Tab-separated table of C-alpha atoms in Angstrom:
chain	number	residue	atom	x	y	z
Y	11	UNK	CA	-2.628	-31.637	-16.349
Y	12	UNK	CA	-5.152	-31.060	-13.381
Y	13	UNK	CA	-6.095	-27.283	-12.179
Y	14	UNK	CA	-3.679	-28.546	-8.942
Y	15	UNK	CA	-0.732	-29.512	-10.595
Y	16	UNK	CA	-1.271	-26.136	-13.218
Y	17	UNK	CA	-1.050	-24.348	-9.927
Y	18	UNK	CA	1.364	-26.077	-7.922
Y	19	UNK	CA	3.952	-25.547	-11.233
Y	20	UNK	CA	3.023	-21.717	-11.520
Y	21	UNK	CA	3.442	-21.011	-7.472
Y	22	UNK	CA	6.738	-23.055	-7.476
Y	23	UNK	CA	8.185	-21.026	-9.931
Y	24	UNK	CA	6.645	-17.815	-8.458
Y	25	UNK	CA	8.675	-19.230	-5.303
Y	26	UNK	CA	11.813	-19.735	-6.853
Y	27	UNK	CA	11.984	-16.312	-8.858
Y	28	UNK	CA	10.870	-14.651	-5.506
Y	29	UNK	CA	13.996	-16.116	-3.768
Y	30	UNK	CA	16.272	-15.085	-6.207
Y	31	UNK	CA	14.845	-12.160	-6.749
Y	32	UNK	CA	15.386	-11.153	-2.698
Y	33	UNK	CA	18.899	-12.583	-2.442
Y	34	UNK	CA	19.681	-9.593	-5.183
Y	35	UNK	CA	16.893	-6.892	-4.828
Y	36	UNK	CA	18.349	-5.278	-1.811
Y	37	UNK	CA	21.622	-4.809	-2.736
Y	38	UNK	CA	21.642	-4.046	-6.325
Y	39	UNK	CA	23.692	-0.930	-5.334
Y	40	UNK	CA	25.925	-2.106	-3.283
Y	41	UNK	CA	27.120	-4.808	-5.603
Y	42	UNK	CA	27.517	-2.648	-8.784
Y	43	UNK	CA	29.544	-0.419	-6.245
Y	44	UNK	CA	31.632	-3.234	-4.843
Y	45	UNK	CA	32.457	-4.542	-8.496
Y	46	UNK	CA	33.062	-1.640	-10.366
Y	47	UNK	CA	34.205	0.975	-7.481
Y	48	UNK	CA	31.397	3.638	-8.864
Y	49	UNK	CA	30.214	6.035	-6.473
Y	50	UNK	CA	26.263	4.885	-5.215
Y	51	UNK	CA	24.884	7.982	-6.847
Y	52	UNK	CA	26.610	7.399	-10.471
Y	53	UNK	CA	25.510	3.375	-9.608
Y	54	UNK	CA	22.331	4.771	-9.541
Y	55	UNK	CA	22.197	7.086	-12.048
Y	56	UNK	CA	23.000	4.550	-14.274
Y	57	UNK	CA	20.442	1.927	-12.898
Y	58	UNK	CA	17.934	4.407	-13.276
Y	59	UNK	CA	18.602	5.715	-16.747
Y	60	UNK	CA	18.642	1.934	-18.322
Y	61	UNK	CA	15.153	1.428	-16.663
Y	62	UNK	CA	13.405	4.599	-18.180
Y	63	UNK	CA	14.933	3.450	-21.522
Y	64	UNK	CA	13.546	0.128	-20.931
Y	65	UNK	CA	10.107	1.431	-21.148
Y	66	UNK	CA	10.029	0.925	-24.686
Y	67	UNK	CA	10.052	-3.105	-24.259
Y	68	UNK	CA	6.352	-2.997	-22.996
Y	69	UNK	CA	4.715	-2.002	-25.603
Y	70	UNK	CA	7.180	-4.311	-27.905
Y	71	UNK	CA	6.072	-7.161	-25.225
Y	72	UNK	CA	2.490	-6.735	-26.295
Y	73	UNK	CA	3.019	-7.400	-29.192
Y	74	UNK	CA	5.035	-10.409	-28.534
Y	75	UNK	CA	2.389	-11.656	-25.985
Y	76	UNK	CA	-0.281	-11.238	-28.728
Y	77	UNK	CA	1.867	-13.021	-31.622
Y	78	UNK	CA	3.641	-15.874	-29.787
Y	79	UNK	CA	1.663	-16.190	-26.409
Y	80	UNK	CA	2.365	-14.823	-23.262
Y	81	UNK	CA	4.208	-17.898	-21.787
Y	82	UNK	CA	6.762	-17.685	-24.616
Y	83	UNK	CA	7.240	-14.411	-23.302
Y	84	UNK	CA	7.212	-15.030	-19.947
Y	85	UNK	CA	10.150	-17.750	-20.311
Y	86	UNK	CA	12.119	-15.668	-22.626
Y	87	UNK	CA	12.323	-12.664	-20.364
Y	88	UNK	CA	13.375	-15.663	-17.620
Y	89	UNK	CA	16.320	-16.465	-19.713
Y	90	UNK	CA	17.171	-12.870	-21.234
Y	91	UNK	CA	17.348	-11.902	-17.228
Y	92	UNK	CA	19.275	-15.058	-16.042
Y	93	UNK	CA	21.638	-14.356	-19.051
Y	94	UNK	CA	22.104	-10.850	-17.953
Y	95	UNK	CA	22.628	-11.722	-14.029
Y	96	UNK	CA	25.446	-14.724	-15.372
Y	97	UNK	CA	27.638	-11.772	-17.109
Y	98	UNK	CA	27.306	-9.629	-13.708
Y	99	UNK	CA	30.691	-10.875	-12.201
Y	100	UNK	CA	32.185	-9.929	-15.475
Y	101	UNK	CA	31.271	-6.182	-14.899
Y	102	UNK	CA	34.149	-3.752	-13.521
Y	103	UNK	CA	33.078	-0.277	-15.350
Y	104	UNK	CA	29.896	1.846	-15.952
Y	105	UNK	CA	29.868	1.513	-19.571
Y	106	UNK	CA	29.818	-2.381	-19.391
Y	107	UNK	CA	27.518	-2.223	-16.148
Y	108	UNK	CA	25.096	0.235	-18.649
Y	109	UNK	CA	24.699	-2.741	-21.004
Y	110	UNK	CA	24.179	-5.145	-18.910
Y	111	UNK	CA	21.349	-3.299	-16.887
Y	112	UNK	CA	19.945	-2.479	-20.111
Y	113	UNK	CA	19.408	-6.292	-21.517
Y	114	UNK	CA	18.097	-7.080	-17.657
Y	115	UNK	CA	15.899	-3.954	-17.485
Y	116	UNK	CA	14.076	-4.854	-20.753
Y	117	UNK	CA	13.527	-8.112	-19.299
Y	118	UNK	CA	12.544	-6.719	-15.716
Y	119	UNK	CA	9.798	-4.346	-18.200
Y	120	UNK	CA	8.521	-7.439	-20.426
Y	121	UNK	CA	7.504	-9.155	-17.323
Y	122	UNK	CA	4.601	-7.742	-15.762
Y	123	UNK	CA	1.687	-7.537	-18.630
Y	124	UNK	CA	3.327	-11.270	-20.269
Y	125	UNK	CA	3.232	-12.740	-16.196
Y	126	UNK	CA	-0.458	-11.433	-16.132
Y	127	UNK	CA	-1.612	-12.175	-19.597
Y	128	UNK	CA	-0.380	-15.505	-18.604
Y	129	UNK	CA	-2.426	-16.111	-15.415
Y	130	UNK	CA	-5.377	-15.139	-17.721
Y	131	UNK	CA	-4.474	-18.004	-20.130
Y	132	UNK	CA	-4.687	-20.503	-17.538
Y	133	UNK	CA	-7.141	-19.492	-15.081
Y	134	UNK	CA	-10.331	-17.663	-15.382
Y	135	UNK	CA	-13.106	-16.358	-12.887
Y	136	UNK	CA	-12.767	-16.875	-8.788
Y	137	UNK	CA	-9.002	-19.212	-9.941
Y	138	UNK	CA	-8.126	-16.513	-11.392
Y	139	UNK	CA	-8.586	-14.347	-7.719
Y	140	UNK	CA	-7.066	-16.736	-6.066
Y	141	UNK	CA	-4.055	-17.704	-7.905
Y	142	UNK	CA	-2.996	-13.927	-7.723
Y	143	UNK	CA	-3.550	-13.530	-4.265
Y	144	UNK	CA	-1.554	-16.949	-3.656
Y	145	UNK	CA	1.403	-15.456	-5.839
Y	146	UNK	CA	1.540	-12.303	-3.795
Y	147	UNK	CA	1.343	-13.861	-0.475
Y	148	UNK	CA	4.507	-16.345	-1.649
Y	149	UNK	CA	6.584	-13.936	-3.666
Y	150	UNK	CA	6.397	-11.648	-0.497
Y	151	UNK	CA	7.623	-15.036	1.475
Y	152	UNK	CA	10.185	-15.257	-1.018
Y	153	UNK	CA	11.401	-11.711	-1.446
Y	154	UNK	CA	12.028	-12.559	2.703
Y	155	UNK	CA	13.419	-15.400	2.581
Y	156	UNK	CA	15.594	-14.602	-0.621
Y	157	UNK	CA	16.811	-11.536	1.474
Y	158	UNK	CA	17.385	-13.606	4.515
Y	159	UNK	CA	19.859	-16.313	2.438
Y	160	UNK	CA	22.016	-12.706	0.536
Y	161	UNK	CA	22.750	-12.091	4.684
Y	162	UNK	CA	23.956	-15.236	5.362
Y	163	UNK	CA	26.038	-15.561	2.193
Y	164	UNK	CA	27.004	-11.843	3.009
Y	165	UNK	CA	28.011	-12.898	6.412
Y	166	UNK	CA	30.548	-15.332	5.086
Y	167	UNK	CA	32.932	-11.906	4.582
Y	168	UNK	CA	34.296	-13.144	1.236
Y	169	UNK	CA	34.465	-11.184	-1.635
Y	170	UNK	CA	33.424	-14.333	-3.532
Y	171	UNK	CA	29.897	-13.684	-1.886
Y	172	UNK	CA	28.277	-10.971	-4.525
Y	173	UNK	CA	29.047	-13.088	-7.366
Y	174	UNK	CA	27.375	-16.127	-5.539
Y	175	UNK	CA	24.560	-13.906	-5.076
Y	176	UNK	CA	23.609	-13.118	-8.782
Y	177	UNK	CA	24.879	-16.192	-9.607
Y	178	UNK	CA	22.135	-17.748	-7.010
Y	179	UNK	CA	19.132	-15.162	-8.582
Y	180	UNK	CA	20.529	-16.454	-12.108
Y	181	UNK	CA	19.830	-20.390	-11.378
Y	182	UNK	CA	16.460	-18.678	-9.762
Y	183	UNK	CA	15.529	-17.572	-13.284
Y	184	UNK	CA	16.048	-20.482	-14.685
Y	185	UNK	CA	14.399	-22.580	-12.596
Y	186	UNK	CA	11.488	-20.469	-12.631
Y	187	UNK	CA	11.197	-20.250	-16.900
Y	188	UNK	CA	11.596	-24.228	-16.821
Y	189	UNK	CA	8.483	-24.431	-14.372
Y	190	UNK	CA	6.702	-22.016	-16.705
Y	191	UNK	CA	7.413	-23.828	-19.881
Y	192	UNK	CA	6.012	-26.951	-18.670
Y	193	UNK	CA	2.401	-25.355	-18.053
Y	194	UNK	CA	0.100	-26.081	-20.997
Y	195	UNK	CA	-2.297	-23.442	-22.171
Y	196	UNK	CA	-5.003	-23.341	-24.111
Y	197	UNK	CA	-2.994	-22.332	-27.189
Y	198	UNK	CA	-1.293	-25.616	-26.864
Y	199	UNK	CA	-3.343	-27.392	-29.512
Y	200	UNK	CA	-3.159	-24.565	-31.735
Y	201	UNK	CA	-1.349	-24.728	-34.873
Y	202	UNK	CA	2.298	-24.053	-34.750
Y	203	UNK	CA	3.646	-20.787	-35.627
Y	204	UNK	CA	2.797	-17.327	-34.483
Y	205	UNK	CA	-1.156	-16.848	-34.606
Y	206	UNK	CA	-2.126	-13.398	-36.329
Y	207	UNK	CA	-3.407	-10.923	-33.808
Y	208	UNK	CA	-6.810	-8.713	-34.320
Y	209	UNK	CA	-5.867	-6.299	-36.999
Y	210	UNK	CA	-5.778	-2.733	-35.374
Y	211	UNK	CA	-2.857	-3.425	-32.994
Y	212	UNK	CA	-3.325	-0.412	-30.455
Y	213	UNK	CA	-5.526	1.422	-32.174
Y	214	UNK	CA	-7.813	-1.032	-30.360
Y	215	UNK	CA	-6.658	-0.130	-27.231
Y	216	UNK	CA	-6.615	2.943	-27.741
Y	217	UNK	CA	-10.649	2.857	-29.076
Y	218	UNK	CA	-11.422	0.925	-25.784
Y	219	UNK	CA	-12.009	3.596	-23.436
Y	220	UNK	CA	-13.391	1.686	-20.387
Y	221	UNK	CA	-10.024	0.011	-20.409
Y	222	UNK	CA	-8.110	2.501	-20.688
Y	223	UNK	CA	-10.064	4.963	-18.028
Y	224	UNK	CA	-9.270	1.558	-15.652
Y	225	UNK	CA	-5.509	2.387	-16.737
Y	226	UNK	CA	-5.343	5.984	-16.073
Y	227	UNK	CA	-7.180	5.488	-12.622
Y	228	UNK	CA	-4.032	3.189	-11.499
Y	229	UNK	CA	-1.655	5.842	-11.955
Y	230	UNK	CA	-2.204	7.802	-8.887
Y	231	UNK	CA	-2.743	4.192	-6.678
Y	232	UNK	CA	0.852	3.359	-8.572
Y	233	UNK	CA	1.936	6.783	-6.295
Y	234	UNK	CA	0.208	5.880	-3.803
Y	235	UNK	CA	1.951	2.463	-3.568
Y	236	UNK	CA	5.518	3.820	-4.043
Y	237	UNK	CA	5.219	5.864	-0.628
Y	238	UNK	CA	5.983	3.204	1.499
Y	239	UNK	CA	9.417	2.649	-0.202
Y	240	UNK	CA	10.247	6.544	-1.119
Y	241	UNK	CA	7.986	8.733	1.144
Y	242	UNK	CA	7.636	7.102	4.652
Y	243	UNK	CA	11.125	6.744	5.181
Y	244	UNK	CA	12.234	10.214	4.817
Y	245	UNK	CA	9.413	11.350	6.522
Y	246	UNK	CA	9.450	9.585	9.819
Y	247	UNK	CA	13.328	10.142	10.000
Y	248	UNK	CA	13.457	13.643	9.206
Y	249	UNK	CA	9.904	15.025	9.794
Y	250	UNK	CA	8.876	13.522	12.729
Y	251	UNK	CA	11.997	12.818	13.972
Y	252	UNK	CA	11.556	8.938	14.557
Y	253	UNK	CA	14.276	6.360	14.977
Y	254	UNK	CA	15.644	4.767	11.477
Y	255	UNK	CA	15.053	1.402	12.685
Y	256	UNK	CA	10.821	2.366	13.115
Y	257	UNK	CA	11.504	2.103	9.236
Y	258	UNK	CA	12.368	-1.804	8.838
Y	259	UNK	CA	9.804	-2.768	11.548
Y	260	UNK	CA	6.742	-0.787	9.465
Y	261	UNK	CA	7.927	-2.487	6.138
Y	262	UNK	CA	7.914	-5.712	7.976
Y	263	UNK	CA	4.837	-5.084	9.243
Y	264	UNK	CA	3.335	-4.628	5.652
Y	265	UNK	CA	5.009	-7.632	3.655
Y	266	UNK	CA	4.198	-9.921	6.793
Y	267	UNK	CA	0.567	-8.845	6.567
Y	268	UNK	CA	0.333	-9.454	2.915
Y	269	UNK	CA	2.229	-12.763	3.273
Y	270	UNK	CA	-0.073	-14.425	5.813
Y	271	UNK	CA	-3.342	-12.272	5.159
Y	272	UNK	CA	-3.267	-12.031	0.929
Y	273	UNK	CA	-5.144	-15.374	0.490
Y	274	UNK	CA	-8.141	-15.704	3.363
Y	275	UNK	CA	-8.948	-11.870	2.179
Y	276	UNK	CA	-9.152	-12.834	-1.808
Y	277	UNK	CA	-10.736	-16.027	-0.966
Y	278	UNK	CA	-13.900	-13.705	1.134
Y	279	UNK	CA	-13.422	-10.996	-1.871
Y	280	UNK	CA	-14.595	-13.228	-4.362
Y	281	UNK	CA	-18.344	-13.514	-3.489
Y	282	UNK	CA	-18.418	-9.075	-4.468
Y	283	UNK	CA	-17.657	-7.346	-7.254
Y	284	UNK	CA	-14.163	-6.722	-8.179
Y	285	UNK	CA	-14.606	-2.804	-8.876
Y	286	UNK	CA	-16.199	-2.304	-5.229
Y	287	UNK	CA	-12.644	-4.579	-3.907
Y	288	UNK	CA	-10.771	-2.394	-5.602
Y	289	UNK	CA	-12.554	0.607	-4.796
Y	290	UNK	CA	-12.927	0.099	-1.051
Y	291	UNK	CA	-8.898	-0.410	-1.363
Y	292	UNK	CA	-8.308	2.801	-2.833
Y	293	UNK	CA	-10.167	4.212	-0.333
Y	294	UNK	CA	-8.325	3.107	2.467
Y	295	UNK	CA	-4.996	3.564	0.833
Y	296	UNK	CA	-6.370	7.434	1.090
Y	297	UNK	CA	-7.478	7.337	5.292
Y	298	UNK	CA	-4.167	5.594	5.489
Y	299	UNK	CA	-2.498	8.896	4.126
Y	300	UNK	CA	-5.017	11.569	5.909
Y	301	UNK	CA	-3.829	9.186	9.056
Y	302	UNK	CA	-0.247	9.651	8.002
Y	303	UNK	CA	-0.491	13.889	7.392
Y	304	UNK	CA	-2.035	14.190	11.066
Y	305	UNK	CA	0.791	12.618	12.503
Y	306	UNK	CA	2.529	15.965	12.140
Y	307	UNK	CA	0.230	17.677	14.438
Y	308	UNK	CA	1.189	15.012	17.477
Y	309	UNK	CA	3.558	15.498	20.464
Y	310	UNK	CA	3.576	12.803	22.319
Y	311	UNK	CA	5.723	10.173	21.076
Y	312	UNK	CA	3.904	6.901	22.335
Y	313	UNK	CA	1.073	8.132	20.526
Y	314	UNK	CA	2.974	8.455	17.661
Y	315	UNK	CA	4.021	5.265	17.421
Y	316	UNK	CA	0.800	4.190	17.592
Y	317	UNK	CA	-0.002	6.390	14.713
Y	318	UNK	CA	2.415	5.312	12.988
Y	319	UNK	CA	1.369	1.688	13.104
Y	320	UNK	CA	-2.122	2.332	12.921
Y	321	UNK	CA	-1.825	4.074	9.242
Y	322	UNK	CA	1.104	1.062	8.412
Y	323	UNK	CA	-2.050	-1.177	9.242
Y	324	UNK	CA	-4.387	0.463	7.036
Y	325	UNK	CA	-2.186	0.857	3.829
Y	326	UNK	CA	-1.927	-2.780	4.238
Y	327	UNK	CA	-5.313	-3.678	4.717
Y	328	UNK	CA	-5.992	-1.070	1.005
Y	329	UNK	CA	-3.286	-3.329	-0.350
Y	330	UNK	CA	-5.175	-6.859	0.499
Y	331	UNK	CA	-8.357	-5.284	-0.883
Y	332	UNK	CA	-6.551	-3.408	-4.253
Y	333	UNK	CA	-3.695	-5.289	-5.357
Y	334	UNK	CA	-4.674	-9.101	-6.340
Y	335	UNK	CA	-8.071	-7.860	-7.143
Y	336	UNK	CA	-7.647	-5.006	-9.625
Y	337	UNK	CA	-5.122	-7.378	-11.433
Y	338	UNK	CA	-8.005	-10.077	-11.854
Y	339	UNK	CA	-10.267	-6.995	-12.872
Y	340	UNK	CA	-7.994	-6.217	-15.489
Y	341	UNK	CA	-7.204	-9.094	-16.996
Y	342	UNK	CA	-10.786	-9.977	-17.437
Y	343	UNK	CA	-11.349	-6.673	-19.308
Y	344	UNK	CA	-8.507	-6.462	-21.559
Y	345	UNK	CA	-9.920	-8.986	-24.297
Y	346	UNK	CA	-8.113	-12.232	-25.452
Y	347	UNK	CA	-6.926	-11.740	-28.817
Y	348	UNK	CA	-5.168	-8.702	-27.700
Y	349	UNK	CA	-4.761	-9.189	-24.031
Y	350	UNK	CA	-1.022	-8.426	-24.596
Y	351	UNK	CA	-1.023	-5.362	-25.887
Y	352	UNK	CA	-4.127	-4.166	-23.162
Y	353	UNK	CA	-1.501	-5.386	-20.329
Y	354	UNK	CA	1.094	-3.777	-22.269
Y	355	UNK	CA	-0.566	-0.114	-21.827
Y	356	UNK	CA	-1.806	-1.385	-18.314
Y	357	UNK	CA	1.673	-1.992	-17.027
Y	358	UNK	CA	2.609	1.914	-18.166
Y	359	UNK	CA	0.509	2.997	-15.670
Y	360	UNK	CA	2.233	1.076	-13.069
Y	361	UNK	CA	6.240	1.664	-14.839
Y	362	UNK	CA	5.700	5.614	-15.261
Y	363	UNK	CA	4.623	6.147	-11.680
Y	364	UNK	CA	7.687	4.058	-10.421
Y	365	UNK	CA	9.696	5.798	-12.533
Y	366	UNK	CA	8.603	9.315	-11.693
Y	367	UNK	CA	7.938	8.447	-7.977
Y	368	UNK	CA	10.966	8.907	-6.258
Y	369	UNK	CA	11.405	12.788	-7.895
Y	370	UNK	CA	7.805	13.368	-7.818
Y	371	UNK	CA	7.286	12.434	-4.127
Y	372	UNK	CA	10.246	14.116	-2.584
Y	373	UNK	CA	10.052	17.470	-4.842
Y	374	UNK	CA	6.018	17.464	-2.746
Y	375	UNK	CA	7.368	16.393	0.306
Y	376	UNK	CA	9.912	19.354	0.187
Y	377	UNK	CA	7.405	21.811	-0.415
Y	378	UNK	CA	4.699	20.416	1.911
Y	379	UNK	CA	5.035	17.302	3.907
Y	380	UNK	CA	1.316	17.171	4.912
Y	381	UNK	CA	0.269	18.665	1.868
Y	382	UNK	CA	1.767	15.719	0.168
Y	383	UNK	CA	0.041	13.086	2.032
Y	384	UNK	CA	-3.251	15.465	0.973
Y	385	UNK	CA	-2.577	15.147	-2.697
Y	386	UNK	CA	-1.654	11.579	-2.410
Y	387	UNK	CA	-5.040	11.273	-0.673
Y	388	UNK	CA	-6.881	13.102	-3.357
Y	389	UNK	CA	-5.645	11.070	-6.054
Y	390	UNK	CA	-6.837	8.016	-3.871
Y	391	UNK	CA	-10.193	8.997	-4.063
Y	392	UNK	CA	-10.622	9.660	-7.218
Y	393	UNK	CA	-9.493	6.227	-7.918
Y	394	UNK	CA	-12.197	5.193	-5.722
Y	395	UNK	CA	-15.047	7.103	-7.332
Y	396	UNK	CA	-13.707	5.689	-10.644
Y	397	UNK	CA	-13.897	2.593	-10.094
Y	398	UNK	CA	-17.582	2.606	-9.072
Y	399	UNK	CA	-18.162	4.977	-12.085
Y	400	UNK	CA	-16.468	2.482	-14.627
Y	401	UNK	CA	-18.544	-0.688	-12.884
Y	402	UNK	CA	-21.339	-0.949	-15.959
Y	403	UNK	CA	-18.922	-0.209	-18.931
Y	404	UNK	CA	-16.625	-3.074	-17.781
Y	405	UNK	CA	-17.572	-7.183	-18.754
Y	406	UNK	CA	-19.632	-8.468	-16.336
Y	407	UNK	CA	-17.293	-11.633	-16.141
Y	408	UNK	CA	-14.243	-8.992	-15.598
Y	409	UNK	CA	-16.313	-7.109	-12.745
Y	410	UNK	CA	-18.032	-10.475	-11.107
Y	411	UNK	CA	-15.422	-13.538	-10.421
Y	412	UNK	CA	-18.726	-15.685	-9.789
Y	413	UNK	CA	-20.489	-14.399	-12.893
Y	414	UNK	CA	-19.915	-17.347	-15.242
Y	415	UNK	CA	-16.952	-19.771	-15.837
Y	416	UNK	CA	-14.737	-18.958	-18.975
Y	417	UNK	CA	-13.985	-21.549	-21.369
Y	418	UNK	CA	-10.391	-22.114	-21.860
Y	419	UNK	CA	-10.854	-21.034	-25.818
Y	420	UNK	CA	-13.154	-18.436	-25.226
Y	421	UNK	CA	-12.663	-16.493	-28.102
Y	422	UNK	CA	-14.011	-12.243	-28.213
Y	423	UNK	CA	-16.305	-11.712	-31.176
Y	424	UNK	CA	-15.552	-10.947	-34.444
Y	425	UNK	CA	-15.393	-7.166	-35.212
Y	426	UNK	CA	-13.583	-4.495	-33.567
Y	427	UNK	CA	-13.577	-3.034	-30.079
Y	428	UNK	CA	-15.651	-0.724	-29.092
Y	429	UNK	CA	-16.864	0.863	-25.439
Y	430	UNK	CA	-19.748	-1.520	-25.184
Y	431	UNK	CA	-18.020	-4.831	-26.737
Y	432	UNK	CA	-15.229	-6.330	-24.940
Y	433	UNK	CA	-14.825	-9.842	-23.891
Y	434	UNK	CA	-13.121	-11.780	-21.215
Y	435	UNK	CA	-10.461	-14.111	-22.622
C-alpha cells in the first residue's frame, strides 16, 4: 500500500469518526435527559463520575498498545464504543445509563495514546507533521459537520431522532475501526501473537525523565486549552457582561481557523524544530490570556469586541503552532518498544487537566477573574521556557522532523532507558 492510499484510509476514517462524533458530542446531556428523565445536573454527575473512573484504562491501554500493537487497540476501542452507543436507546435509568457510560468512557480513555502510537507506526519524520495537522484540520470539519446533520435530524421533531443520532455515531465507529484495520503497519510481517514488550514496563517511563518533564509541561497547556470551553463563556457573559451569542461566534472563530489554517501552518513548521513550534505556541496561548485579563479594565464596548476577537485570534494562532506539533514531538520521543505505555502517561497529562478543569477554573475565576487569566498565563510560560530547556535531552529525530527519515522497523537499542538513550520508533 502506497504512503497515499495509507493516508487517504487513516483521514477517511478520521472523517467518519469526526462526524459521528459531532452528531452526538453536543448533546450528550440532553439525550441521557430526554431518555431517562434525570435532571441535567444528576446526567452529569453521572457522566462525569464514569469518566474519572475511566482513567484507569490508560495506563491498561499501554500496555495493550505495547503487547498487541496500537492498531489492535485503536479498532477495539472503535467497536467497544460503537457497542456502547448501540445499547443507548435501551437506557431509561441512571444505574443502567452508569454502565453504559462506563464501557464508552474506557473506550473514549484508550483512544488517545493507541490513535497516536498509531500515527507513529505508520508515519515518521515531516509525514508524521503533516498527517496530524491534516487529522485536526478534518476532525474539526467533521465535529461541524457531524453537529450540523444532529440539527437537521433534531429538526425533524420526532422523538425517534436521539436514537437515530447514536445510532448514526455508532455506524460512525464502525466505519472508522474497518478503515483502521485495513492499514498495514510495520508489525504486519511480524510473527503472530502478542510480541513481548521491553522488560521494565513503567519503570522505564518512569526512569526517562526528559519524557516525562515533556509530560508534566503539558499539564498547565491542557488548562490552558480547556478555557475556551469552561472559562470564556462564563466570563464574557457574566464578567464583562457580553451577549451569549458572542460565545458561539468566538468558538466558531477558533475551529474554523484550525480547520482551514491547521495544514499550510504544519506544512511551514516543519523546516524548525519542533520544541521552538511548540514553544512559540505556548507562548502565545499566554499573550492570548494577558489579552483576555485586560479586557476587564475596558469601557467601551466596540473596543471590546475587538478585544475579544483579537485574543480569540491569538489562542488560535498558539493552537496551530502547539497542538499537531507537540504531538509529533512526542511521539518521536517516547521510544518504540514501549511507545504505548510513554503515550499512556502522556495522555494523563492531557485526561487529569480535563478532568479537573471545569472545578479548577471556575473555583479561580470566583476568586479572581483577572487573576485567573494571570495564573493561566504563568503556567503558559513556563511551558514555554521548558520546552527550550528540554530541546538537547530530547532525540534529535523527535526535536527535528527533517533530521533523518525513520525506517519503518526502526528498532531502540538494546538495554534500558536512560536520560541520554531514547530512540525514535
Amino acid at each position: 500500500m502506497t504512503k497515499q492510499s495509507v493516508k487517504s484510509k487513516y483521514m477517511l476514517g478520521m472523517v467518519v469518526d469526526a462526524i459521528g462524533s459531532g452528531m452526538y458530542l453536543p448533546l450528550s446531556l440532553l439525550y441521557f435527559h430526554h431518555a431517562t428523565g434525570l435532571s441535567l445536573t444528576r446526567v452529569g454527575a453521572v457522566m462525569t463520575t464514569a469518566a474519572v473512573i475511566s482513567l484507569v484504562s490508560n495506563p491498561i491501554a499501554g500496555v495493550l498498545i505495547d503487547r498487541f500493537g496500537a492498531r489492535t487497540v485503536v479498532v477495539g476501542g472503535y467497536l467497544l464504543r460503537a457497542a456502547g452507543f448501540c445499547v443507548y436507546p435501551l437506557v431509561d435509568n441512571g444505574a443502567v445509563m452508569f454502565a453504559v457510560v462506563l464501557v464508552v468512557a474506557f473506550g473514549d480513555m484508550a483512544y488517545p495514546p493507541s490513535i497516536q502510537s498509531f500515527v507513529a507506526e505508520i508515519v515518521q519524520g515531516r509525514a508524521r507533521d503533516e498527517l496530524l495537522a491534516a487529522q485536526r484540520s478534518l476532525r474539526n470539519a467533521g465535529l461541524g459537520a457531524g453537529g450540523l446533520l444532529a440539527g437537521a435530524v433534531l429538526a425533524l421533531d420526532s422523538d425517534s431522532a436521539y436514537h437515530v443520532i447514536v445510532l448514526g455515531a455508532a455506524a460512525g465507529y464502525l466505519a472508522a475501526a474497518a478503515c483502521m484495520r485495513s492499514i498495514p503497519t510495520g508489525r504486519d510481517g511480524a510473527p503472530a501473537g502478542p510480541r513481548a514488550a521491553r522488560s521494565g514496563g513503567y519503570r522505564l517511563v518512569v526512569r526517562n525523565r526528559p519524557f516525562l518533564a515533556l509530560s508534566l509541561l503539558n499539564i498547565p497547556t491542557a488548562f490552558g486549552y480547556m478555557v475556551l470551553s469552561v472559562s470564556l463563556p462564563v466570563y464574557l457573559t457574566q464578567e464583562l457582561d457580553a451577549a451569549d451569542s458572542l460565545v458561539g461566534v468566538l468558538y466558531a472563530v477558533n475551529t474554523a481557523g484550525i480547520a482551514v489554517l491547521q495544514i499550510p501552518v504544519t506544512r511551514f513548521l516543519v523546516r524548525f524544530r519542533r520544541t521552538r513550534a511548540v514553544s512559540a505556541g505556548a507562548g502565545i496561548f499566554g499573550l492570548s490570556f494577558l489579552v483576555y485579563a485586560a479586557l476587564s479594565t475596558l469601557s467601551d464596548n466596540s473596543v471590546l469586541i475587538v478585544g475579544v476577537f483579537g485574543a480569540t485570534a491569538l489562542f488560535t494562532v498558539g493552537e496551530l503552532l502547539h497542538g499537531a506539533t507537540a504531538s509529533a514531538l512526542v511521539a518521536g520521543a517516547a521510544p518504540e518498544e514501549t511507545r504505548g505505555r510513554h503515550m499512556a502517561v502522556y495522555q494523563l497529562s492531557w485526561a487529569v487537566p480535563i478532568a479537573l478543569a471545569p472545578a479548577v477554573l471556575t473555583a479561580l475565576l470566583s476568586v479572581s477573574a483577572t487573576g485567573m487569566w494571570l495564573v493561566l498565563a504563568v503556567g503558559m510560560s513556563v511551558s514555554a521556557l521548558g520546552a527550550l530547556v528540554l530541546e538537547r535531552r530530547l532525540p534529535e529525530a523527535a526535536v527535528r522532523p527533517l533530521a533523518r527519515t525513520e525506517p519503518d522497523t526502526a528498532r531502540p537499542p538494546a538495554g534500558p532507558v536512560t536520560d541520554l538513550q531514547l530512540s525514535d520508533g
